[in-house]
Amino acid sequence: MANKKKVVAPTAHWTGAKPPKLKPDQIPNHVAVVMDGNGRWAKERGMPRTAGHEAGEASLLDMVHGAIEIGVKELSAYAFSTENWRRSPDEVKFLMGFNREVMRSRRDEMNDLGVRIRWVGREQKLWSSVLSELREAEELTKSNKVLTLNMCVNYGGRAEIVDAITSISKAIKSKKIKPESITEKNFAKYLYSPQMSDVDLFLRSSGEQRTSNFLMWQSAYAEMVFLDVLWPDADRRTLWNAIEIYAERERRFGKA
Ligand code: FPP
């Protein structure tokens, strides 16, 4: 029998802050985060926008530790959207390289924590060097079970739905499936990550109140929490704060 891998416990927050005490059913299973406000954070400091992205790495890492501490099982991070290609060529180049470097330098830490990394996004246009680092991280962490971290790189909700429809159309054309057999459940099998669970808590930093095309299908019944903190100033306490707000909400899923 293969040796069971030893998982390292998350480190405590530097202030000694502990997660709020909540009942298990008050903890969201899947949290989606829109890491917004890097540019404004940098501008306030007279720094280039890229310095804001760099500072945002620590926020995401701290949130991973905090997600494990509180018992979240799936975390999705919007690291590069299909719309982000419209930014200046310099910023696009920076963001691609940055995603690649973050994956390369952080995958061992993620692996030690028992985090399973998954890339979620569209292959077309994505730098092959970025994709290969993401694939490597996926392979290294594939048997981890503590937390799934979905790295959404070159991701767009509409693109995902259109790509699913393209795959379904091909399956119909080759007579693998019948049009009348399509249901919500089996439609989801054609999304980028069929294993992904529905989003329970959708968190956006920076005070903007938009979903910006993130996990549209999966967030149909998510609770939305918008916090007035710029992403580089966010950390696990921001996540816990959002979870406390979530815990107060009543989720009805269409029922009366
Ligand atoms: C939005 O801030 C952020 C992004 C475009 C996503 C990139 C996120 C990071 C680089 C954070 C950490 C990521 C990784 C991979 C560790 P913005 O530039 O839109 O900010 P603004 O709205 O203030 O201009």
Tab-separated table of C-alpha atoms in Angstrom, residues 1-253:
chain	number	residue	atom	x	y	z
A	1	MET	CA	0.000	0.000	0.000
A	2	ALA	CA	1.282	3.451	-0.852
A	3	ASN	CA	2.360	5.624	2.070
A	4	LYS	CA	-0.232	8.150	3.092
A	5	LYS	CA	1.083	11.630	2.347
A	6	LYS	CA	1.705	13.860	5.351
A	7	VAL	CA	-0.220	17.095	5.148
A	8	VAL	CA	1.181	20.269	6.708
A	9	ALA	CA	-1.246	22.345	8.800
A	10	PRO	CA	-1.927	25.917	7.646
A	11	THR	CA	0.173	28.530	9.389
A	12	ALA	CA	-1.527	30.896	11.823
A	13	HIS	CA	-2.229	34.445	10.744
A	14	TRP	CA	0.539	36.827	11.840
A	15	THR	CA	-1.858	38.701	14.179
A	16	GLY	CA	-2.884	35.446	15.840
A	17	ALA	CA	-6.438	35.922	14.469
A	18	LYS	CA	-8.536	32.774	14.578
A	19	PRO	CA	-11.495	31.837	12.347
A	20	PRO	CA	-14.942	32.746	13.691
A	21	LYS	CA	-16.746	29.925	15.438
A	22	LEU	CA	-19.580	28.872	13.150
A	23	LYS	CA	-21.652	25.730	12.712
A	24	PRO	CA	-20.544	23.434	9.865
A	25	ASP	CA	-23.656	24.281	7.824
A	26	GLN	CA	-22.752	27.990	8.024
A	27	ILE	CA	-19.458	27.405	6.232
A	28	PRO	CA	-19.633	27.675	2.426
A	29	ASN	CA	-18.270	24.662	0.598
A	30	HIS	CA	-17.150	26.649	-2.458
A	31	VAL	CA	-15.983	30.263	-2.396
A	32	ALA	CA	-15.285	32.188	-5.620
A	33	VAL	CA	-13.070	35.276	-5.345
A	34	VAL	CA	-12.710	38.200	-7.725
A	35	MET	CA	-9.367	39.663	-6.718
A	36	ASP	CA	-10.075	43.264	-7.639
A	37	GLY	CA	-8.378	46.552	-6.781
A	38	ASN	CA	-4.710	45.853	-7.455
A	39	GLY	CA	-4.368	48.779	-9.842
A	40	ARG	CA	-5.996	51.259	-7.423
A	41	TRP	CA	-3.888	49.983	-4.545
A	42	ALA	CA	-0.737	50.628	-6.578
A	43	LYS	CA	-1.945	54.029	-7.827
A	44	GLU	CA	-2.584	55.215	-4.267
A	45	ARG	CA	1.082	54.497	-3.580
A	46	GLY	CA	2.420	56.049	-6.775
A	47	MET	CA	3.510	52.627	-7.956
A	48	PRO	CA	2.970	50.867	-11.324
A	49	ARG	CA	-0.172	48.717	-11.616
A	50	THR	CA	1.969	45.594	-11.772
A	51	ALA	CA	3.178	46.267	-8.213
A	52	GLY	CA	-0.449	45.874	-7.126
A	53	HIS	CA	-0.665	42.463	-8.791
A	54	GLU	CA	2.573	41.431	-7.125
A	55	ALA	CA	1.264	42.483	-3.731
A	56	GLY	CA	-1.907	40.470	-4.414
A	57	GLU	CA	-0.063	37.175	-4.408
A	58	ALA	CA	0.320	37.212	-0.610
A	59	SER	CA	-3.405	37.940	-0.225
A	60	LEU	CA	-4.360	34.856	-2.204
A	61	LEU	CA	-1.873	32.664	-0.367
A	62	ASP	CA	-3.092	33.885	3.006
A	63	MET	CA	-6.677	33.211	1.949
A	64	VAL	CA	-5.758	29.640	1.060
A	65	HIS	CA	-4.413	29.120	4.590
A	66	GLY	CA	-7.514	30.764	6.062
A	67	ALA	CA	-9.868	28.735	3.867
A	68	ILE	CA	-8.317	25.536	5.167
A	69	GLU	CA	-8.492	26.785	8.766
A	70	ILE	CA	-12.210	27.481	8.564
A	71	GLY	CA	-13.112	24.392	6.524
A	72	VAL	CA	-13.854	25.703	3.025
A	73	LYS	CA	-13.314	22.847	0.564
A	74	GLU	CA	-13.109	24.682	-2.769
A	75	LEU	CA	-11.724	28.120	-3.624
A	76	SER	CA	-11.821	29.617	-7.120
A	77	ALA	CA	-9.564	32.568	-7.932
A	78	TYR	CA	-10.125	34.795	-10.985
A	79	ALA	CA	-6.499	35.275	-11.981
A	80	PHE	CA	-6.926	36.305	-15.639
A	81	SER	CA	-10.166	36.773	-17.530
A	82	THR	CA	-10.840	36.364	-21.240
A	83	GLU	CA	-11.475	40.154	-21.175
A	84	ASN	CA	-8.086	40.914	-19.589
A	85	TRP	CA	-6.466	40.552	-23.045
A	86	ARG	CA	-7.813	44.074	-23.663
A	87	ARG	CA	-5.324	45.547	-21.166
A	88	SER	CA	-2.076	47.102	-22.366
A	89	PRO	CA	0.355	44.632	-23.961
A	90	ASP	CA	2.777	45.280	-21.078
A	91	GLU	CA	0.199	44.430	-18.412
A	92	VAL	CA	-0.958	41.325	-20.294
A	93	LYS	CA	2.639	40.194	-20.603
A	94	PHE	CA	3.197	40.830	-16.928
A	95	LEU	CA	0.047	38.964	-15.849
A	96	MET	CA	0.851	35.930	-17.991
A	97	GLY	CA	4.404	35.746	-16.667
A	98	PHE	CA	3.197	36.365	-13.134
A	99	ASN	CA	0.689	33.518	-13.224
A	100	ARG	CA	3.404	31.236	-14.539
A	101	GLU	CA	5.857	32.259	-11.797
A	102	VAL	CA	3.304	32.021	-8.999
A	103	MET	CA	2.433	28.475	-10.067
A	104	ARG	CA	6.060	27.499	-10.302
A	105	SER	CA	7.095	28.986	-6.967
A	106	ARG	CA	4.009	28.100	-4.907
A	107	ARG	CA	3.017	24.638	-6.043
A	108	ASP	CA	5.196	22.851	-3.460
A	109	GLU	CA	3.715	24.898	-0.612
A	110	MET	CA	0.220	24.161	-1.944
A	111	ASN	CA	1.061	20.492	-2.250
A	112	ASP	CA	2.366	20.316	1.339
A	113	LEU	CA	-0.900	21.853	2.558
A	114	GLY	CA	-2.887	19.169	0.732
A	115	VAL	CA	-4.260	21.641	-1.826
A	116	ARG	CA	-5.339	20.292	-5.191
A	117	ILE	CA	-4.700	22.853	-7.920
A	118	ARG	CA	-6.896	22.851	-10.989
A	119	TRP	CA	-6.689	25.108	-13.988
A	120	VAL	CA	-10.044	26.340	-15.247
A	121	GLY	CA	-10.191	28.283	-18.500
A	122	ARG	CA	-9.917	28.383	-22.266
A	123	GLU	CA	-6.816	27.030	-23.962
A	124	GLN	CA	-6.990	29.262	-27.021
A	125	LYS	CA	-4.606	32.257	-26.695
A	126	LEU	CA	-3.289	31.189	-23.289
A	127	TRP	CA	0.517	31.196	-23.264
A	128	SER	CA	1.740	27.623	-23.573
A	129	SER	CA	4.391	28.260	-20.883
A	130	VAL	CA	1.628	29.277	-18.453
A	131	LEU	CA	-0.465	26.260	-19.361
A	132	SER	CA	2.434	23.899	-18.834
A	133	GLU	CA	3.094	25.280	-15.314
A	134	LEU	CA	-0.594	24.915	-14.519
A	135	ARG	CA	-0.588	21.343	-15.838
A	136	GLU	CA	2.492	20.567	-13.778
A	137	ALA	CA	0.835	21.924	-10.634
A	138	GLU	CA	-2.288	19.869	-11.412
A	139	GLU	CA	-0.260	16.713	-11.818
A	140	LEU	CA	1.755	17.272	-8.626
A	141	THR	CA	-1.320	17.935	-6.504
A	142	LYS	CA	-3.850	15.589	-8.119
A	143	SER	CA	-4.385	13.319	-5.100
A	144	ASN	CA	-4.744	16.126	-2.539
A	145	LYS	CA	-8.032	16.418	-0.702
A	146	VAL	CA	-7.811	19.227	1.858
A	147	LEU	CA	-8.868	22.048	-0.486
A	148	THR	CA	-9.324	22.418	-4.245
A	149	LEU	CA	-7.903	25.666	-5.605
A	150	ASN	CA	-9.334	26.462	-9.033
A	151	MET	CA	-6.948	28.823	-10.792
A	152	CYS	CA	-9.149	30.536	-13.357
A	153	VAL	CA	-6.688	31.727	-15.964
A	154	ASN	CA	-8.001	32.860	-19.351
A	155	TYR	CA	-11.450	32.218	-17.957
A	156	GLY	CA	-14.751	33.833	-18.947
A	157	GLY	CA	-18.228	32.654	-17.986
A	158	ARG	CA	-19.733	33.325	-21.406
A	159	ALA	CA	-16.761	31.730	-23.150
A	160	GLU	CA	-17.228	28.658	-20.942
A	161	ILE	CA	-20.904	28.344	-21.858
A	162	VAL	CA	-20.208	28.901	-25.567
A	163	ASP	CA	-17.406	26.314	-25.474
A	164	ALA	CA	-19.748	23.842	-23.756
A	165	ILE	CA	-22.346	24.408	-26.479
A	166	THR	CA	-19.710	23.812	-29.156
A	167	SER	CA	-18.755	20.483	-27.515
A	168	ILE	CA	-22.412	19.484	-27.163
A	169	SER	CA	-23.083	20.339	-30.811
A	170	LYS	CA	-20.193	18.105	-31.867
A	171	ALA	CA	-21.496	15.282	-29.656
A	172	ILE	CA	-24.945	15.646	-31.253
A	173	LYS	CA	-23.481	15.709	-34.759
A	174	SER	CA	-21.553	12.522	-34.140
A	175	LYS	CA	-24.710	10.993	-32.604
A	176	LYS	CA	-23.128	10.507	-29.169
A	177	ILE	CA	-26.037	12.324	-27.535
A	178	LYS	CA	-29.557	13.329	-28.505
A	179	PRO	CA	-30.692	16.971	-28.245
A	180	GLU	CA	-33.691	15.960	-26.125
A	181	SER	CA	-31.422	14.282	-23.565
A	182	ILE	CA	-29.736	17.572	-22.534
A	183	THR	CA	-30.508	18.546	-18.961
A	184	GLU	CA	-28.963	21.091	-16.596
A	185	LYS	CA	-27.068	18.255	-14.950
A	186	ASN	CA	-25.492	16.819	-18.059
A	187	PHE	CA	-24.892	20.257	-19.593
A	188	ALA	CA	-22.544	20.885	-16.667
A	189	LYS	CA	-20.437	17.924	-17.808
A	190	TYR	CA	-19.335	20.022	-20.786
A	191	LEU	CA	-18.070	22.938	-18.699
A	192	TYR	CA	-14.308	23.412	-18.229
A	193	SER	CA	-14.313	21.636	-14.870
A	194	PRO	CA	-17.274	19.249	-14.588
A	195	GLN	CA	-16.202	18.340	-11.043
A	196	MET	CA	-16.584	21.919	-9.851
A	197	SER	CA	-19.339	22.333	-7.289
A	198	ASP	CA	-21.821	25.191	-7.320
A	199	VAL	CA	-20.484	28.383	-5.783
A	200	ASP	CA	-21.946	29.087	-2.332
A	201	LEU	CA	-20.216	32.380	-1.618
A	202	PHE	CA	-19.096	34.834	-4.305
A	203	LEU	CA	-16.686	37.391	-2.895
A	204	ARG	CA	-15.391	40.454	-4.671
A	205	SER	CA	-12.909	42.906	-3.208
A	206	SER	CA	-12.470	46.622	-4.017
A	207	GLY	CA	-16.070	47.749	-3.479
A	208	GLU	CA	-17.161	47.129	-7.093
A	209	GLN	CA	-20.471	45.277	-7.217
A	210	ARG	CA	-20.209	43.238	-10.396
A	211	THR	CA	-19.646	39.605	-11.221
A	212	SER	CA	-17.560	40.407	-14.350
A	213	ASN	CA	-18.349	37.159	-16.134
A	214	PHE	CA	-16.938	34.919	-13.371
A	215	LEU	CA	-18.408	31.419	-12.940
A	216	MET	CA	-21.800	32.468	-14.317
A	217	TRP	CA	-23.284	28.985	-14.504
A	218	GLN	CA	-21.879	27.821	-11.168
A	219	SER	CA	-22.868	30.985	-9.274
A	220	ALA	CA	-26.567	30.904	-10.170
A	221	TYR	CA	-27.515	30.603	-6.471
A	222	ALA	CA	-24.376	31.997	-4.848
A	223	GLU	CA	-24.595	34.550	-2.070
A	224	MET	CA	-22.873	37.719	-3.221
A	225	VAL	CA	-20.600	39.595	-0.815
A	226	PHE	CA	-18.821	42.775	-1.935
A	227	LEU	CA	-16.227	44.120	0.468
A	228	ASP	CA	-14.660	47.530	0.424
A	229	VAL	CA	-11.055	46.395	0.628
A	230	LEU	CA	-8.513	46.525	-2.197
A	231	TRP	CA	-7.199	43.065	-3.030
A	232	PRO	CA	-3.600	43.589	-1.817
A	233	ASP	CA	-5.032	44.637	1.581
A	234	ALA	CA	-7.193	41.499	1.764
A	235	ASP	CA	-6.186	38.382	3.645
A	236	ARG	CA	-7.816	35.434	5.402
A	237	ARG	CA	-9.670	37.822	7.733
A	238	THR	CA	-11.430	39.274	4.678
A	239	LEU	CA	-12.568	35.764	3.766
A	240	TRP	CA	-13.721	35.054	7.313
A	241	ASN	CA	-15.596	38.358	7.409
A	242	ALA	CA	-17.396	37.408	4.171
A	243	ILE	CA	-18.205	33.992	5.636
A	244	GLU	CA	-19.728	35.626	8.721
A	245	ILE	CA	-21.968	37.691	6.417
A	246	TYR	CA	-22.808	34.520	4.466
A	247	ALA	CA	-23.719	32.711	7.689
A	248	GLU	CA	-26.382	35.345	8.400
A	249	ARG	CA	-28.069	34.911	5.010
A	250	GLU	CA	-31.073	32.715	4.395
A	251	ARG	CA	-30.647	30.604	1.271
A	252	ARG	CA	-33.896	29.490	-0.294
A	253	PHE	CA	-32.888	28.223	-3.749
